[in-house]
Amino acid sequence: MRYSKLSQSIKTSLIAGSILTTGFSQLAVAEEAGAEGKVERIEVTGSRIKRIALEGASPVTTVSAEDIKVAGITRIEDILNDMPAVFAGQTSGTANGATGTATVDLRNLGPERTLVLLNGRRLPAGSPSAGGIGADLNQIPAALVKRVDVLTGGSSATYGSDAVAGVVNFILKDDFEGFQVEYQTGMYQHNNDHDEMQAAVAARGFENPESSVTDGRSEDFTIMFGANTADGRGNVVAYATYREIDAITQDSRDFSACAMNLDADGNRACFGSGTIPDGRITDFDTFDFKVAGNEFVPRDGTLFNYGPLNYFQRPDKRKTMGMIGHYDLNDNATVYTELSYMDNRTVAQIAPSGAFFPDGVNIYCNNPLFSAQQVKVLCTDRGLAADALVEGAFIGKRNVEGGPRQDDRRHTSTRYVFGVKGEINDSWTYDAYVNFGEVAYVQTYENDLSKTNIARALDAVRDDAGNIVCRSVRDGYDTNCVPWNIFETGKVTQEQLDYLIIPLYSRGETKSKQISGYVAGDLTEYGIMVPGTSTGIGVVLGLEHREESLTLKPDRNFQIDDGAGQGGPTTPVDGSYDVDEFFSEFNIPLLEDTSFVDTLTLELAYRYSDYSTGKTTDTYKTAFDIRFNDSLGMRASYQRAVRAGNVRELFRPTGQNLFNWVDPCSGASPTMSQADCAKTGVTADQYGRVPANPAGQYNAINGGNALLEPEVSDTYSYGVLWSPEFVEGLDIVIDYFDISVEKAITQVPEGDVHAECVAGNADSCAAISRDPNNGNLWIGSNAITSLDRNIGFIETSGIDYDITYRYDINDLGSLRFSLKGTWLDKYSTQNYPDRPANDCTGYWDRNTCEVPVPELRQNLATTWITPWDANITATVRYYGEVNEYTETNGVVSDGPTTLKAMTYFDLAATWNATDSITLRAGINNLFDVTPPLVPNGPSGEANGNTYPGQYDALGRYLFAGATFRF
């Protein structure tokens, strides 16, 4: 059969080190005869029924171990993010908003809707911190990965909750023999030649970086040992890895050397924060001064460039170790185990903390730290008495003397799997296991200032001896206070900083326990089959119990929001739930060897889930797999998937956070009318006087919701698999997908809450709390509230294609071509059930769409498999153009910023130097393409004026590695 020939050729090319993101041919059949000529059946991702074909009715893309090596990858999330169906989750390029984890996001539906498996079993939640619920890919040792199966589209009937967008299943090597050592190193190199950004940086008086930089070195070391037992009935593989990655700061790239936004003429310009190192006092209306020497002078637009110290790549140290083993007790029982340990520590660095215009700071005209000029300008000239309180005054001072804030996050995970599987008889097999996973979390936040201590340190008086002291010292309620002299340049001392800087600590853990067992049967022997076929029905029946818990224990300073640079309190979370489930699958051959089809198979699956939260769900799957002949096949599937609220979504208390936005009611010339702004709480007197935050950050109140309903998704998929006989070596796979998520659990973007208020939604207006004096939404507790809720829906649809071609060039070896891509037809969200949906296809923005959603993403890879034990691979990666999403009165138009299409070229080579030594080297982003730039991008997703997860942000990446086998 041609399938067998095709399978063999693909295996050969994979072993030879094929291409980035290459997969097994969709039409391949794994027919490997055993000693008795028996066809071996295998289990594939998406089903527990063993079958002959590597592909069933659900589309699965496979990344091989050779793909990972040829891409020079040490972070497993990087190779996944290059796949057209994957959008970046948490990456090493996330700074402000980093969880310290690495996640995967299928179809841009969120990491929480992508189920991550290790050898077909769940990983625990990655972190108890905000945004960290997705499984942490740092737990995956890249050197041990045999392959990665990526199944897009719902698969909850097979694997349970969370598989709404699909499943990523990491399969590790479990039959290794010998001793192996791997080492790989890499670094970035970039030429700073962005003339427009260099001019903008210079115009602000900021410093431009060197013309050429080399940085961000990474090193990855792995040892692996495997041995069979003396009786040949078992195997044990043990491994240990160590990875270290150096930091990169944003001042090393000209396009990120300042916080970029657009000026009034639409040109790129350096903006920044109004919290400046000089020290600033203002009421945001009648006066605005900064400190120069010992005088108050007009601020005159002075801003702080907060970008340069931010990490563009976080430093990272990771250790993993573990063991995988199995042993055949007898012909009917094999015991197996997986033991793993991971310790990962990373630091997110952002600009220094400071006094960010906090509430509760009393400034009196007789403050002894004031000079005579300062008293005159601030008080006397404004008609205030000598001892008067300066009403409405706010203090801003950036703590450049204390250095940048550093968020040190450490995750330590352990995972234990114990199971037994085997044959009951020739028709029935079983598998039962327990899977324990735990992640311990330690966060230490350094160099933040205490709001309480700021207020006390700025309220200076003279004691009875005439010394300048804090009022709290004189009155005896805080005798440790040291006056903070920000009113004279260069007078901040270490003693003052020691009083102001406070420690912030948080501890927590996530735990997961999965107890699962099932039997799988082939009913052929019992004659249970569709008339006219020779293959009986395949069946799986199973039970599962799962427990999930999460605890986060921030210290008192975190909880009371005493950290000046936190944007709000970190609230404790302590919650858990469990679920009992029954699941089943059926594989029903309907037709075999007829005049018009070789095979027609029906796949069915069902899962019933009973949650301790009082919710029950039903998930199911119906799929058809049709093979007309050796060259042509079709498949179609419908899957109902569910996702119940996770612990954070259900149980976390409300707390204040930050979001990036532009308040349309702020500034001297608001972009929104007075009537519309009035709906959001702006008075007629405030209109035209509402202060805008120069840093573009506003306050939000977010939190969980114990009343959340499980979200429900429907996935439709239709595919064609074609290996035309007239073109030997050509395989074409095209799949259409349509995924809709109803009652989607999320928080409505705060900007949408504001827009919905303007549209007449009274509940949205009630969620907006503006300052009663000047209408701001970014100082103190003024904020927009948006709690987790079941919104309208999310829908995405498009076409995936996978085209491979192999061509023999005789004595020169062979060439293999692979084109993999996704054309997106729709990606829309409906945040309110009675409002129109927002279609983000081909768009980006900082509020509604947040991340770029290009219509087209594709990779073209060409591998030359030489006859000299060397392979050379060239890859072209394409990321389509996206326009800025702008909506006015329900009409969507292109905004001022277009992120142009990006094309990246990668080149890599592998060489089997000897039977025991393999060498590899390569360059990704060969031509050092600068990423598209984003003005005031959404915090968390954007960093360094771009999207480092979606684009190659740091320049060309050079790597080299070696594998030694003994």
Coordinates of N, CA, C and O in Angstrom, one line a residue, residues 190-310:
H190 N 21.9 42.5 17.2 CA 21.0 43.4 16.5 C 21.8 44.7 16.1 O 22.6 45.2 16.9
N191 N 21.5 45.2 14.9 CA 22.0 46.4 14.5 C 21.0 47.5 14.7 O 19.9 47.4 14.1
N192 N 21.3 48.5 15.5 CA 20.3 49.6 15.7 C 20.4 50.6 14.6 O 21.3 51.4 14.5
D193 N 19.4 50.5 13.7 CA 19.4 51.4 12.6 C 18.0 52.0 12.3 O 17.6 52.3 11.1
H194 N 17.2 52.1 13.3 CA 15.8 52.7 13.2 C 15.9 54.2 13.3 O 15.9 54.8 14.4
D195 N 16.1 54.9 12.1 CA 16.3 56.3 12.1 C 15.2 57.1 12.8 O 15.5 58.1 13.5
E196 N 14.0 56.7 12.5 CA 12.9 57.5 13.1 C 12.9 57.5 14.6 O 12.7 58.5 15.3
M197 N 13.1 56.3 15.2 CA 13.1 56.1 16.6 C 14.3 56.8 17.2 O 14.3 57.4 18.3
Q198 N 15.5 56.7 16.6 CA 16.7 57.4 17.1 C 16.5 58.9 17.1 O 16.9 59.5 18.1
A199 N 15.8 59.4 16.1 CA 15.5 60.8 16.1 C 14.6 61.2 17.2 O 14.7 62.3 17.9
A200 N 13.6 60.4 17.5 CA 12.6 60.7 18.5 C 13.3 60.6 19.9 O 13.0 61.4 20.8
V201 N 14.2 59.6 20.1 CA 14.9 59.5 21.4 C 15.8 60.7 21.6 O 15.8 61.3 22.7
A202 N 16.5 61.1 20.5 CA 17.4 62.3 20.6 C 16.6 63.6 20.9 O 17.1 64.5 21.6
A203 N 15.4 63.7 20.2 CA 14.6 64.9 20.4 C 14.2 65.1 21.8 O 14.0 66.3 22.3
R204 N 14.0 64.1 22.6 CA 13.6 64.2 24.0 C 14.8 64.3 24.9 O 14.7 64.4 26.1
G205 N 16.0 64.2 24.4 CA 17.2 64.3 25.2 C 17.6 63.0 25.9 O 18.4 63.0 26.8
F206 N 17.0 61.9 25.4 CA 17.3 60.6 25.9 C 18.5 60.0 25.2 O 18.9 60.5 24.1
E207 N 19.1 59.0 25.7 CA 20.3 58.4 25.2 C 19.9 57.2 24.2 O 19.1 56.3 24.5
N208 N 20.6 57.2 23.0 CA 20.4 56.1 22.1 C 21.5 55.0 22.4 O 22.6 55.3 22.9
P209 N 21.2 53.8 22.1 CA 22.1 52.7 22.3 C 23.2 52.7 21.3 O 23.2 53.4 20.3
E210 N 24.2 51.8 21.5 CA 25.2 51.6 20.5 C 24.7 51.0 19.2 O 23.6 50.5 19.1
S211 N 25.4 51.2 18.1 CA 24.9 50.8 16.8 C 24.8 49.3 16.6 O 24.0 48.8 15.9
S212 N 25.6 48.5 17.3 CA 25.5 47.1 17.2 C 25.6 46.5 18.6 O 26.5 46.9 19.4
V213 N 24.7 45.6 18.9 CA 24.7 45.0 20.3 C 24.7 43.4 20.1 O 24.1 42.9 19.2
T214 N 25.3 42.8 21.1 CA 25.3 41.3 21.2 C 25.0 41.0 22.6 O 25.7 41.4 23.5
D215 N 23.9 40.3 22.9 CA 23.5 40.1 24.3 C 22.5 38.9 24.4 O 22.3 38.2 23.4
G216 N 22.0 38.7 25.6 CA 21.0 37.7 25.8 C 21.4 36.3 25.7 O 20.7 35.4 25.2
R217 N 22.6 36.0 26.1 CA 23.2 34.7 25.9 C 22.4 33.6 26.7 O 21.9 33.9 27.8
S218 N 22.2 32.5 26.1 CA 21.5 31.4 26.8 C 22.4 30.1 26.7 O 23.2 29.9 25.8
E219 N 22.3 29.3 27.8 CA 23.1 28.0 27.8 C 22.1 27.0 28.3 O 21.4 27.2 29.3
D220 N 22.2 25.8 27.7 CA 21.3 24.7 28.1 C 22.1 23.4 28.1 O 22.8 23.1 27.1
F221 N 22.1 22.8 29.3 CA 22.9 21.5 29.4 C 22.0 20.4 29.9 O 21.2 20.6 30.8
T222 N 22.1 19.3 29.2 CA 21.2 18.1 29.6 C 22.1 16.8 29.6 O 22.9 16.6 28.8
I223 N 21.8 16.0 30.6 CA 22.4 14.7 30.7 C 21.2 13.7 30.8 O 20.2 14.0 31.5
M224 N 21.3 12.6 30.1 CA 20.3 11.6 30.1 C 20.9 10.2 30.1 O 21.9 9.9 29.4
F225 N 20.3 9.4 31.0 CA 20.8 8.0 31.1 C 19.6 7.0 31.0 O 18.6 7.3 31.6
G226 N 19.7 6.0 30.2 CA 18.7 5.0 30.0 C 19.2 3.6 30.0 O 20.3 3.4 29.5
A227 N 18.5 2.7 30.6 CA 18.9 1.3 30.6 C 17.7 0.4 30.7 O 16.7 0.7 31.3
N228 N 17.9 -0.8 30.1 CA 16.9 -1.8 30.2 C 17.2 -2.7 31.4 O 18.4 -2.8 31.8
T229 N 16.2 -3.3 32.0 CA 16.5 -4.2 33.1 C 17.2 -5.5 32.6 O 17.1 -5.8 31.4
A230 N 17.8 -6.2 33.5 CA 18.5 -7.4 33.1 C 17.7 -8.4 32.4 O 18.2 -9.1 31.5
D231 N 16.4 -8.5 32.8 CA 15.6 -9.5 32.2 C 14.9 -9.0 30.9 O 14.1 -9.7 30.3
G232 N 15.2 -7.7 30.5 CA 14.6 -7.2 29.3 C 13.2 -6.8 29.4 O 12.5 -6.5 28.4
R233 N 12.6 -6.8 30.6 CA 11.2 -6.5 30.7 C 10.9 -5.1 31.1 O 9.7 -4.7 31.3
G234 N 11.9 -4.3 31.3 CA 11.6 -2.9 31.7 C 12.7 -1.9 31.2 O 13.7 -2.4 30.7
N235 N 12.4 -0.7 31.4 CA 13.4 0.4 31.0 C 13.2 1.5 32.0 O 12.1 1.8 32.4
V236 N 14.3 2.2 32.3 CA 14.3 3.4 33.1 C 15.1 4.5 32.4 O 16.3 4.2 31.9
V237 N 14.6 5.7 32.3 CA 15.3 6.8 31.8 C 15.3 7.9 32.9 O 14.3 8.3 33.4
A238 N 16.5 8.4 33.2 CA 16.7 9.4 34.1 C 17.4 10.6 33.4 O 18.2 10.4 32.5
Y239 N 17.0 11.8 33.9 CA 17.6 13.0 33.2 C 17.8 14.1 34.2 O 17.1 14.2 35.3
A240 N 18.6 15.1 33.8 CA 18.8 16.3 34.6 C 19.2 17.4 33.6 O 19.9 17.2 32.6
T241 N 18.6 18.6 33.8 CA 18.9 19.7 32.8 C 19.2 21.0 33.6 O 18.7 21.1 34.8
Y242 N 20.0 21.8 33.0 CA 20.2 23.2 33.6 C 20.2 24.2 32.5 O 20.8 24.0 31.5
R243 N 19.4 25.3 32.7 CA 19.3 26.3 31.7 C 19.5 27.7 32.4 O 19.0 27.9 33.4
E244 N 20.3 28.5 31.7 CA 20.5 29.9 32.2 C 20.5 30.8 31.0 O 21.1 30.6 30.0
I245 N 19.7 31.9 31.2 CA 19.5 32.9 30.2 C 19.7 34.3 30.7 O 19.2 34.6 31.8
D246 N 20.5 35.1 30.0 CA 20.9 36.4 30.5 C 19.8 37.4 30.1 O 19.0 37.2 29.2
A247 N 19.7 38.5 30.9 CA 18.7 39.5 30.7 C 19.1 40.4 29.6 O 20.3 40.6 29.2
I248 N 18.1 41.0 29.0 CA 18.3 42.1 28.0 C 17.4 43.2 28.4 O 16.2 43.0 28.7
T249 N 17.9 44.4 28.5 CA 17.1 45.6 28.9 C 16.7 46.4 27.6 O 17.4 46.3 26.6
Q250 N 15.7 47.2 27.7 CA 15.1 47.8 26.5 C 16.0 49.0 26.0 O 15.9 49.4 24.9
D251 N 17.0 49.5 26.8 CA 17.8 50.5 26.4 C 18.9 50.0 25.4 O 19.7 50.8 24.8
S252 N 18.9 48.7 25.1 CA 19.9 48.1 24.2 C 19.4 48.1 22.8 O 20.1 47.8 21.8
R253 N 18.1 48.5 22.6 CA 17.5 48.6 21.2 C 17.0 50.0 21.0 O 16.3 50.5 21.8
D254 N 17.3 50.5 19.8 CA 16.8 51.9 19.6 C 15.3 52.1 19.5 O 14.8 53.1 19.9
F255 N 14.6 51.0 19.0 CA 13.2 51.1 18.9 C 12.5 51.0 20.3 O 11.3 51.2 20.4
S256 N 13.2 50.6 21.3 CA 12.6 50.5 22.7 C 13.3 51.4 23.7 O 13.1 51.2 24.9
A257 N 14.1 52.3 23.2 CA 14.9 53.1 24.1 C 14.1 54.2 24.8 O 14.6 54.8 25.7
C258 N 12.8 54.3 24.4 CA 11.9 55.2 25.2 C 10.5 54.6 25.0 O 10.3 53.8 24.2
A259 N 9.6 55.1 25.8 CA 8.2 54.7 25.7 C 7.6 55.5 24.6 O 7.4 56.7 24.6
M260 N 7.3 54.8 23.5 CA 6.8 55.5 22.2 C 5.3 55.6 22.2 O 4.6 54.7 22.5
N261 N 4.9 56.8 21.7 CA 3.5 57.0 21.4 C 3.5 57.9 20.2 O 4.5 58.3 19.6
L262 N 2.3 58.3 19.7 CA 2.2 59.2 18.6 C 1.9 60.6 19.0 O 1.1 60.9 19.9
D263 N 2.6 61.6 18.4 CA 2.3 63.0 18.8 C 1.0 63.5 18.0 O 0.3 62.7 17.3
A264 N 0.7 64.8 18.2 CA -0.5 65.3 17.6 C -0.5 65.2 16.1 O -1.6 65.2 15.4
D265 N 0.7 65.1 15.4 CA 0.7 65.0 14.0 C 0.8 63.6 13.5 O 1.0 63.3 12.3
G266 N 0.7 62.6 14.5 CA 0.7 61.2 14.1 C 2.1 60.7 13.9 O 2.3 59.5 13.4
N267 N 3.1 61.4 14.4 CA 4.5 60.9 14.2 C 5.0 60.2 15.5 O 4.5 60.6 16.6
R268 N 5.9 59.3 15.4 CA 6.4 58.6 16.6 C 7.2 59.6 17.4 O 8.0 60.4 16.9
A269 N 7.0 59.6 18.7 CA 7.7 60.4 19.6 C 7.8 59.7 21.0 O 7.1 58.8 21.3
C270 N 8.8 60.2 21.7 CA 9.1 59.6 23.0 C 8.2 60.3 24.1 O 8.2 61.5 24.2
F271 N 7.4 59.5 24.7 CA 6.6 59.9 25.8 C 7.1 59.4 27.1 O 8.3 58.9 27.2
G272 N 6.4 59.3 28.1 CA 6.9 58.8 29.4 C 5.9 59.0 30.5 O 4.7 59.3 30.3
S273 N 6.5 59.0 31.7 CA 5.6 59.1 32.9 C 5.8 60.5 33.5 O 6.8 61.1 33.5
G274 N 4.6 61.0 34.0 CA 4.6 62.3 34.7 C 5.2 62.2 36.1 O 5.4 63.2 36.7
T275 N 5.5 61.0 36.6 CA 6.2 60.8 37.8 C 7.7 60.9 37.5 O 8.3 60.0 37.1
I276 N 8.3 62.1 37.8 CA 9.6 62.4 37.3 C 10.7 62.3 38.4 O 10.3 62.5 39.6
P277 N 11.9 62.1 38.1 CA 13.0 62.1 39.2 C 13.2 63.4 39.9 O 13.6 63.4 41.0
D278 N 12.8 64.5 39.2 CA 13.1 65.8 39.8 C 12.3 66.1 41.0 O 12.7 66.9 41.9
G279 N 11.1 65.4 41.1 CA 10.1 65.8 42.1 C 9.1 66.8 41.6 O 9.5 67.7 40.9
R280 N 7.9 66.5 41.8 CA 6.8 67.3 41.2 C 5.7 67.5 42.1 O 5.3 66.6 42.9
I281 N 5.1 68.7 42.1 CA 3.9 69.1 42.9 C 2.9 69.7 42.0 O 3.3 70.7 41.3
T282 N 1.7 69.3 42.0 CA 0.7 69.8 41.1 C -0.7 69.5 41.6 O -0.9 68.6 42.4
D283 N -1.7 70.3 41.1 CA -3.1 70.0 41.3 C -3.7 69.6 40.0 O -4.9 69.4 40.0
F284 N -2.9 69.4 39.0 CA -3.4 69.0 37.6 C -4.3 70.0 37.0 O -5.1 69.6 36.1
D285 N -4.3 71.2 37.5 CA -5.2 72.2 37.0 C -4.6 73.6 37.0 O -4.2 74.1 36.0
T286 N -4.4 74.2 38.2 CA -3.9 75.6 38.3 C -2.4 75.7 38.5 O -1.9 76.8 38.2
F287 N -1.7 74.7 38.9 CA -0.3 74.8 39.1 C 0.4 73.4 38.8 O -0.3 72.3 39.0
D288 N 1.6 73.4 38.3 CA 2.3 72.2 38.0 C 3.8 72.6 38.0 O 4.4 73.1 37.1
F289 N 4.5 72.2 39.2 CA 5.9 72.6 39.4 C 6.8 71.4 39.5 O 6.3 70.3 39.9
K290 N 8.0 71.5 39.1 CA 9.0 70.5 39.4 C 10.2 71.2 40.2 O 10.3 72.4 40.3
V291 N 11.0 70.3 40.8 CA 12.1 70.8 41.6 C 13.3 71.0 40.8 O 13.7 70.1 40.0
A292 N 14.0 72.2 40.9 CA 15.3 72.5 40.3 C 16.1 73.1 41.3 O 15.9 74.3 41.7
G293 N 17.2 72.4 41.8 CA 17.9 72.9 42.9 C 17.1 73.0 44.2 O 16.6 71.9 44.6
N294 N 16.8 74.2 44.7 CA 15.9 74.3 45.9 C 14.7 75.2 45.5 O 14.2 75.9 46.4
E295 N 14.4 75.2 44.2 CA 13.3 76.0 43.7 C 12.2 75.2 43.0 O 12.5 74.1 42.5
F296 N 11.0 75.8 43.0 CA 9.9 75.2 42.2 C 9.9 76.0 40.9 O 9.8 77.2 40.9
V297 N 10.0 75.3 39.8 CA 9.9 75.9 38.5 C 8.8 75.2 37.7 O 8.4 74.0 38.0
P298 N 8.3 75.8 36.6 CA 7.3 75.1 35.8 C 7.8 73.8 35.3 O 8.9 73.7 34.8
R299 N 7.0 72.7 35.4 CA 7.4 71.4 34.9 C 7.6 71.5 33.4 O 8.5 70.8 32.8
D300 N 6.8 72.2 32.7 CA 7.0 72.4 31.2 C 7.1 71.1 30.4 O 8.0 70.9 29.6
G301 N 6.2 70.2 30.8 CA 6.1 68.9 30.0 C 7.2 67.9 30.3 O 7.3 66.9 29.6
T302 N 8.0 68.1 31.3 CA 9.1 67.1 31.6 C 8.4 65.7 31.9 O 7.5 65.6 32.7
L303 N 9.0 64.7 31.3 CA 8.5 63.3 31.5 C 9.7 62.4 31.9 O 10.9 62.7 31.6
F304 N 9.4 61.3 32.5 CA 10.4 60.3 32.8 C 10.4 59.2 31.8 O 9.3 58.6 31.5
N305 N 11.5 58.8 31.3 CA 11.6 57.7 30.3 C 11.7 56.4 31.1 O 12.8 56.0 31.5
Y306 N 10.6 55.8 31.3 CA 10.6 54.6 32.1 C 10.9 53.3 31.4 O 11.1 52.2 32.0
G307 N 11.1 53.4 30.1 CA 11.4 52.2 29.3 C 12.8 51.5 29.4 O 12.9 50.3 29.5
P308 N 13.8 52.3 29.4 CA 15.2 51.7 29.3 C 15.5 50.6 30.3 O 16.2 49.6 29.9
L309 N 15.1 50.7 31.5 CA 15.5 49.7 32.5 C 14.6 48.5 32.5 O 14.9 47.5 33.1
N310 N 13.5 48.5 31.8 CA 12.6 47.3 31.7 C 13.3 46.2 31.0 O 14.0 46.4 30.0

